Amino acid sequence: MEPPTGSYADADGVKYHYLDLGSGTDTIFLHGGGPGCTGWSDFGPVAPLFAADRRCLIVDILQYGKSEKCLITGPMWDFHAAKTVALMDTLGVEQADFICNSWGGTIALCLAARYPDRVRSLVITGSMPVFHGPLAPLPEGGRRGRAARDAYYGGEGPTRQKMRDLITRLEWYDGDRLPESTLDLRYEQSLDPGERELAAMSDSPRGEWQDLTAELAEIQAPALFMWGMQDAFLTPDYPLMLARMVPRGNLHVMDHASHHLQEERPEAYHAVVTGFLNSVGAGMER
């Protein structure tokens, strides 16, 4: 499916690109940090389902997609959270549900801790807000995603086959079901000159890494951690730990799914998330 026509908005000195679909409760989608990721690449398969009764603001996070390729200094999640709130101000969104994957989920968790009045609920998939696991060190010291990005842009540089290998190894449980259109979208975006320039600098332009252990305890919004049983980065014991760290945390583990379950199993993902969001609307017990 071709991406819909997007819009641009200024937010405290930076420019965001976003899609605005449907009408109803304001819902912000923040995508992951893999090479070539955009709001549409990560949420395109599930967006029409949510847009049937929600206003879906599908954002390209900074340094990705058509949003500004700005350099980030200082604590990285604080920076993204503040700019996302500024975007909400520009768009007239007082409070929103957040549906997020990986990198975007960590942004939303930080935002919920720092700006609690702006978050109604959180749905977080495949994010790594803390640098420790419940039982053992994280795989590759929590650097598996960064190592994959460096490998993708290293050597002979990006290729379509390298993108296919990355997605099928780390993001999808069943790589045979990866649509060619998704592969093309990710690969073509990864060739963006701004993204290649940032990749050549590895972590240096992305801000200072933050561990959000203390912040998770401050989150007031109900949160649902959606996880793939076969997630290639973090096994389900990790989100169970997160769900216990967040005062109103919940966990759903989905079978036959890895890191991008909202793409692999959009109907099942939508059904579970909608049930959670409806329970928030009905008033969850505190």
PDB file of C-alpha atoms in Angstrom, residues 17-193:
ATOM      1  CA  HIS A  17       6.565  14.900   8.925  1.00  0.00           C
ATOM      2  CA  TYR A  18       3.390  13.041   9.860  1.00  0.00           C
ATOM      3  CA  LEU A  19       0.261  11.396   8.486  1.00  0.00           C
ATOM      4  CA  ASP A  20      -3.179  12.334   9.823  1.00  0.00           C
ATOM      5  CA  LEU A  21      -5.757   9.591   9.268  1.00  0.00           C
ATOM      6  CA  GLY A  22      -9.288   9.041  10.552  1.00  0.00           C
ATOM      7  CA  SER A  23     -11.144  10.860  13.297  1.00  0.00           C
ATOM      8  CA  GLY A  24     -11.878  10.261  16.952  1.00  0.00           C
ATOM      9  CA  THR A  25      -9.587   9.902  19.952  1.00  0.00           C
ATOM     10  CA  ASP A  26      -6.139  11.368  19.299  1.00  0.00           C
ATOM     11  CA  THR A  27      -3.672   8.498  18.897  1.00  0.00           C
ATOM     12  CA  ILE A  28       0.033   9.037  18.200  1.00  0.00           C
ATOM     13  CA  PHE A  29       2.119   6.337  16.538  1.00  0.00           C
ATOM     14  CA  LEU A  30       5.910   6.370  16.976  1.00  0.00           C
ATOM     15  CA  HIS A  31       7.990   3.913  14.952  1.00  0.00           C
ATOM     16  CA  GLY A  32      11.200   2.014  15.579  1.00  0.00           C
ATOM     17  CA  GLY A  33      14.813   2.932  14.935  1.00  0.00           C
ATOM     18  CA  GLY A  34      15.868   0.418  12.283  1.00  0.00           C
ATOM     19  CA  PRO A  35      17.429   1.552   8.998  1.00  0.00           C
ATOM     20  CA  GLY A  36      14.809   3.054   6.709  1.00  0.00           C
ATOM     21  CA  CYS A  37      12.008   2.979   9.285  1.00  0.00           C
ATOM     22  CA  THR A  38       9.184   5.512   8.991  1.00  0.00           C
ATOM     23  CA  GLY A  39       5.795   5.868  10.591  1.00  0.00           C
ATOM     24  CA  TRP A  40       4.169   4.276   7.554  1.00  0.00           C
ATOM     25  CA  SER A  41       6.692   1.456   7.123  1.00  0.00           C
ATOM     26  CA  ASP A  42       6.074   0.329  10.708  1.00  0.00           C
ATOM     27  CA  PHE A  43       2.333   0.990  11.032  1.00  0.00           C
ATOM     28  CA  GLY A  44       0.954   1.015   7.480  1.00  0.00           C
ATOM     29  CA  PRO A  45      -0.584  -2.484   7.714  1.00  0.00           C
ATOM     30  CA  VAL A  46      -2.452  -1.710  10.949  1.00  0.00           C
ATOM     31  CA  ALA A  47      -3.191   2.006  10.498  1.00  0.00           C
ATOM     32  CA  PRO A  48      -6.471   1.590   8.544  1.00  0.00           C
ATOM     33  CA  LEU A  49      -7.849  -0.618  11.319  1.00  0.00           C
ATOM     34  CA  PHE A  50      -7.217   2.010  13.986  1.00  0.00           C
ATOM     35  CA  ALA A  51      -8.275   4.884  11.703  1.00  0.00           C
ATOM     36  CA  ALA A  52     -11.808   3.438  11.513  1.00  0.00           C
ATOM     37  CA  ASP A  53     -12.616   5.079  14.858  1.00  0.00           C
ATOM     38  CA  ARG A  54      -9.522   7.068  15.889  1.00  0.00           C
ATOM     39  CA  ARG A  55      -7.531  10.049  14.724  1.00  0.00           C
ATOM     40  CA  CYS A  56      -4.192   8.448  13.896  1.00  0.00           C
ATOM     41  CA  LEU A  57      -1.173  10.750  13.872  1.00  0.00           C
ATOM     42  CA  ILE A  58       1.572   8.599  12.381  1.00  0.00           C
ATOM     43  CA  VAL A  59       4.818  10.446  12.957  1.00  0.00           C
ATOM     44  CA  ASP A  60       8.252  10.142  11.391  1.00  0.00           C
ATOM     45  CA  ILE A  61      10.454  10.589  14.451  1.00  0.00           C
ATOM     46  CA  LEU A  62      13.358  13.009  14.184  1.00  0.00           C
ATOM     47  CA  GLN A  63      16.304  11.762  12.099  1.00  0.00           C
ATOM     48  CA  TYR A  64      13.991   9.377  10.190  1.00  0.00           C
ATOM     49  CA  GLY A  65      11.712   9.476   7.174  1.00  0.00           C
ATOM     50  CA  LYS A  66      10.820  12.958   5.993  1.00  0.00           C
ATOM     51  CA  SER A  67      11.306  14.575   9.405  1.00  0.00           C
ATOM     52  CA  GLU A  68      14.291  16.795  10.099  1.00  0.00           C
ATOM     53  CA  LYS A  69      17.697  15.102  10.296  1.00  0.00           C
ATOM     54  CA  CYS A  70      18.766  17.290  13.211  1.00  0.00           C
ATOM     55  CA  LEU A  71      21.722  16.506  15.462  1.00  0.00           C
ATOM     56  CA  ILE A  72      20.738  15.660  19.047  1.00  0.00           C
ATOM     57  CA  THR A  73      22.730  16.747  22.071  1.00  0.00           C
ATOM     58  CA  GLY A  74      22.082  15.982  25.726  1.00  0.00           C
ATOM     59  CA  PRO A  75      19.962  13.075  26.994  1.00  0.00           C
ATOM     60  CA  MET A  76      18.349  11.537  23.927  1.00  0.00           C
ATOM     61  CA  TRP A  77      14.974  10.416  25.253  1.00  0.00           C
ATOM     62  CA  ASP A  78      14.416  13.737  27.038  1.00  0.00           C
ATOM     63  CA  PHE A  79      15.114  15.517  23.743  1.00  0.00           C
ATOM     64  CA  HIS A  80      12.671  13.377  21.737  1.00  0.00           C
ATOM     65  CA  ALA A  81      10.002  13.587  24.442  1.00  0.00           C
ATOM     66  CA  ALA A  82      10.165  17.388  24.617  1.00  0.00           C
ATOM     67  CA  LYS A  83      10.008  17.754  20.835  1.00  0.00           C
ATOM     68  CA  THR A  84       7.083  15.318  20.611  1.00  0.00           C
ATOM     69  CA  VAL A  85       5.182  17.378  23.178  1.00  0.00           C
ATOM     70  CA  ALA A  86       5.974  20.481  21.116  1.00  0.00           C
ATOM     71  CA  LEU A  87       4.530  18.698  18.075  1.00  0.00           C
ATOM     72  CA  MET A  88       1.384  17.913  20.062  1.00  0.00           C
ATOM     73  CA  ASP A  89       1.123  21.607  20.935  1.00  0.00           C
ATOM     74  CA  THR A  90       1.431  22.580  17.270  1.00  0.00           C
ATOM     75  CA  LEU A  91      -1.239  20.081  16.260  1.00  0.00           C
ATOM     76  CA  GLY A  92      -3.588  21.064  19.082  1.00  0.00           C
ATOM     77  CA  VAL A  93      -3.416  17.670  20.792  1.00  0.00           C
ATOM     78  CA  GLU A  94      -3.824  18.052  24.537  1.00  0.00           C
ATOM     79  CA  GLN A  95      -3.679  14.352  25.412  1.00  0.00           C
ATOM     80  CA  ALA A  96      -3.226  11.195  23.374  1.00  0.00           C
ATOM     81  CA  ASP A  97      -2.974   7.449  23.412  1.00  0.00           C
ATOM     82  CA  PHE A  98       0.466   6.349  22.211  1.00  0.00           C
ATOM     83  CA  ILE A  99       1.002   3.222  20.112  1.00  0.00           C
ATOM     84  CA  CYS A 100       4.703   2.674  19.604  1.00  0.00           C
ATOM     85  CA  ASN A 101       7.342   0.277  18.365  1.00  0.00           C
ATOM     86  CA  SER A 102      10.895  -0.156  19.691  1.00  0.00           C
ATOM     87  CA  TRP A 103      12.730   3.202  19.643  1.00  0.00           C
ATOM     88  CA  GLY A 104       9.446   5.110  19.546  1.00  0.00           C
ATOM     89  CA  GLY A 105       8.186   3.253  22.598  1.00  0.00           C
ATOM     90  CA  THR A 106      11.127   4.392  24.680  1.00  0.00           C
ATOM     91  CA  ILE A 107      10.407   7.971  23.619  1.00  0.00           C
ATOM     92  CA  ALA A 108       6.789   7.553  24.740  1.00  0.00           C
ATOM     93  CA  LEU A 109       7.766   6.067  28.100  1.00  0.00           C
ATOM     94  CA  CYS A 110      10.055   9.017  28.782  1.00  0.00           C
ATOM     95  CA  LEU A 111       7.324  11.416  27.672  1.00  0.00           C
ATOM     96  CA  ALA A 112       4.800   9.762  29.995  1.00  0.00           C
ATOM     97  CA  ALA A 113       7.159  10.173  32.944  1.00  0.00           C
ATOM     98  CA  ARG A 114       8.069  13.781  32.175  1.00  0.00           C
ATOM     99  CA  TYR A 115       4.681  15.038  30.920  1.00  0.00           C
ATOM    100  CA  PRO A 116       2.035  12.825  32.576  1.00  0.00           C
ATOM    101  CA  ASP A 117      -0.912  15.044  31.667  1.00  0.00           C
ATOM    102  CA  ARG A 118      -0.239  14.547  27.948  1.00  0.00           C
ATOM    103  CA  VAL A 119      -0.551  10.746  27.936  1.00  0.00           C
ATOM    104  CA  ARG A 120      -3.830   8.872  28.271  1.00  0.00           C
ATOM    105  CA  SER A 121      -2.357   5.407  27.741  1.00  0.00           C
ATOM    106  CA  LEU A 122       0.688   3.626  26.293  1.00  0.00           C
ATOM    107  CA  VAL A 123       1.060   0.611  24.020  1.00  0.00           C
ATOM    108  CA  ILE A 124       4.733  -0.356  23.795  1.00  0.00           C
ATOM    109  CA  THR A 125       6.213  -3.041  21.541  1.00  0.00           C
ATOM    110  CA  GLY A 126       9.834  -4.192  21.538  1.00  0.00           C
ATOM    111  CA  SER A 127      11.331  -1.207  23.400  1.00  0.00           C
ATOM    112  CA  MET A 128      14.447  -1.213  25.604  1.00  0.00           C
ATOM    113  CA  PRO A 129      14.143   1.610  28.165  1.00  0.00           C
ATOM    114  CA  VAL A 130      16.447  -0.003  30.737  1.00  0.00           C
ATOM    115  CA  PHE A 131      19.850  -1.591  30.259  1.00  0.00           C
ATOM    116  CA  HIS A 132      19.392  -4.641  32.453  1.00  0.00           C
ATOM    117  CA  GLY A 133      17.296  -7.789  32.308  1.00  0.00           C
ATOM    118  CA  PRO A 134      15.570  -9.582  35.179  1.00  0.00           C
ATOM    119  CA  LEU A 135      17.876 -12.588  35.155  1.00  0.00           C
ATOM    120  CA  ALA A 136      20.861 -11.983  32.897  1.00  0.00           C
ATOM    121  CA  PRO A 137      22.674  -9.323  30.848  1.00  0.00           C
ATOM    122  CA  LEU A 138      20.923  -8.233  27.677  1.00  0.00           C
ATOM    123  CA  PRO A 139      22.031  -9.868  24.403  1.00  0.00           C
ATOM    124  CA  GLU A 140      25.107  -8.103  23.020  1.00  0.00           C
ATOM    125  CA  GLY A 141      24.924  -5.685  25.925  1.00  0.00           C
ATOM    126  CA  GLY A 142      21.753  -4.164  24.526  1.00  0.00           C
ATOM    127  CA  ARG A 143      23.597  -3.063  21.383  1.00  0.00           C
ATOM    128  CA  ARG A 144      22.175  -5.574  18.908  1.00  0.00           C
ATOM    129  CA  GLY A 145      20.138  -2.930  17.082  1.00  0.00           C
ATOM    130  CA  ARG A 146      23.011  -0.469  16.878  1.00  0.00           C
ATOM    131  CA  ALA A 147      25.354  -3.210  15.662  1.00  0.00           C
ATOM    132  CA  ALA A 148      22.851  -4.194  12.966  1.00  0.00           C
ATOM    133  CA  ARG A 149      22.543  -0.581  11.811  1.00  0.00           C
ATOM    134  CA  ASP A 150      26.304  -0.163  11.629  1.00  0.00           C
ATOM    135  CA  ALA A 151      26.642  -3.421   9.687  1.00  0.00           C
ATOM    136  CA  TYR A 152      23.876  -2.414   7.281  1.00  0.00           C
ATOM    137  CA  TYR A 153      25.492   0.903   6.421  1.00  0.00           C
ATOM    138  CA  GLY A 154      29.054  -0.449   6.621  1.00  0.00           C
ATOM    139  CA  GLY A 155      31.104  -2.386   4.080  1.00  0.00           C
ATOM    140  CA  GLU A 156      29.701  -1.920   0.585  1.00  0.00           C
ATOM    141  CA  GLY A 157      26.866   0.165   2.049  1.00  0.00           C
ATOM    142  CA  PRO A 158      23.111  -0.448   1.905  1.00  0.00           C
ATOM    143  CA  THR A 159      21.731  -3.036  -0.490  1.00  0.00           C
ATOM    144  CA  ARG A 160      18.268  -4.448  -0.952  1.00  0.00           C
ATOM    145  CA  GLN A 161      19.490  -7.903   0.046  1.00  0.00           C
ATOM    146  CA  LYS A 162      21.076  -6.560   3.234  1.00  0.00           C
ATOM    147  CA  MET A 163      17.770  -4.926   4.106  1.00  0.00           C
ATOM    148  CA  ARG A 164      15.914  -8.180   3.484  1.00  0.00           C
ATOM    149  CA  ASP A 165      18.396 -10.054   5.668  1.00  0.00           C
ATOM    150  CA  LEU A 166      18.091  -7.489   8.475  1.00  0.00           C
ATOM    151  CA  ILE A 167      14.292  -7.501   8.539  1.00  0.00           C
ATOM    152  CA  THR A 168      13.905 -11.274   8.279  1.00  0.00           C
ATOM    153  CA  ARG A 169      16.588 -11.956  10.896  1.00  0.00           C
ATOM    154  CA  LEU A 170      15.655  -9.346  13.495  1.00  0.00           C
ATOM    155  CA  GLU A 171      12.144  -8.004  12.889  1.00  0.00           C
ATOM    156  CA  TRP A 172       9.875 -10.678  11.367  1.00  0.00           C
ATOM    157  CA  TYR A 173       9.179 -14.184  12.657  1.00  0.00           C
ATOM    158  CA  ASP A 174       8.259 -15.477   9.181  1.00  0.00           C
ATOM    159  CA  GLY A 175      10.477 -13.745   6.651  1.00  0.00           C
ATOM    160  CA  ASP A 176       8.715 -15.492   3.754  1.00  0.00           C
ATOM    161  CA  ARG A 177       5.684 -13.278   4.441  1.00  0.00           C
ATOM    162  CA  LEU A 178       7.599  -9.998   4.180  1.00  0.00           C
ATOM    163  CA  PRO A 179       5.853  -7.943   1.450  1.00  0.00           C
ATOM    164  CA  GLU A 180       8.094  -6.702  -1.336  1.00  0.00           C
ATOM    165  CA  SER A 181       6.463  -3.286  -0.948  1.00  0.00           C
ATOM    166  CA  THR A 182       7.615  -3.076   2.699  1.00  0.00           C
ATOM    167  CA  LEU A 183      11.113  -4.141   1.720  1.00  0.00           C
ATOM    168  CA  ASP A 184      11.205  -1.514  -1.032  1.00  0.00           C
ATOM    169  CA  LEU A 185       9.899   1.208   1.284  1.00  0.00           C
ATOM    170  CA  ARG A 186      12.542   0.500   3.924  1.00  0.00           C
ATOM    171  CA  TYR A 187      15.410   0.095   1.461  1.00  0.00           C
ATOM    172  CA  GLU A 188      14.631   3.249  -0.518  1.00  0.00           C
ATOM    173  CA  GLN A 189      14.279   5.316   2.650  1.00  0.00           C
ATOM    174  CA  SER A 190      17.592   3.982   3.979  1.00  0.00           C
ATOM    175  CA  LEU A 191      19.324   5.581   0.987  1.00  0.00           C
ATOM    176  CA  ASP A 192      18.248   9.058   2.111  1.00  0.00           C
ATOM    177  CA  PRO A 193      21.407  11.207   2.170  1.00  0.00           C
TER     178      PRO A 193
END
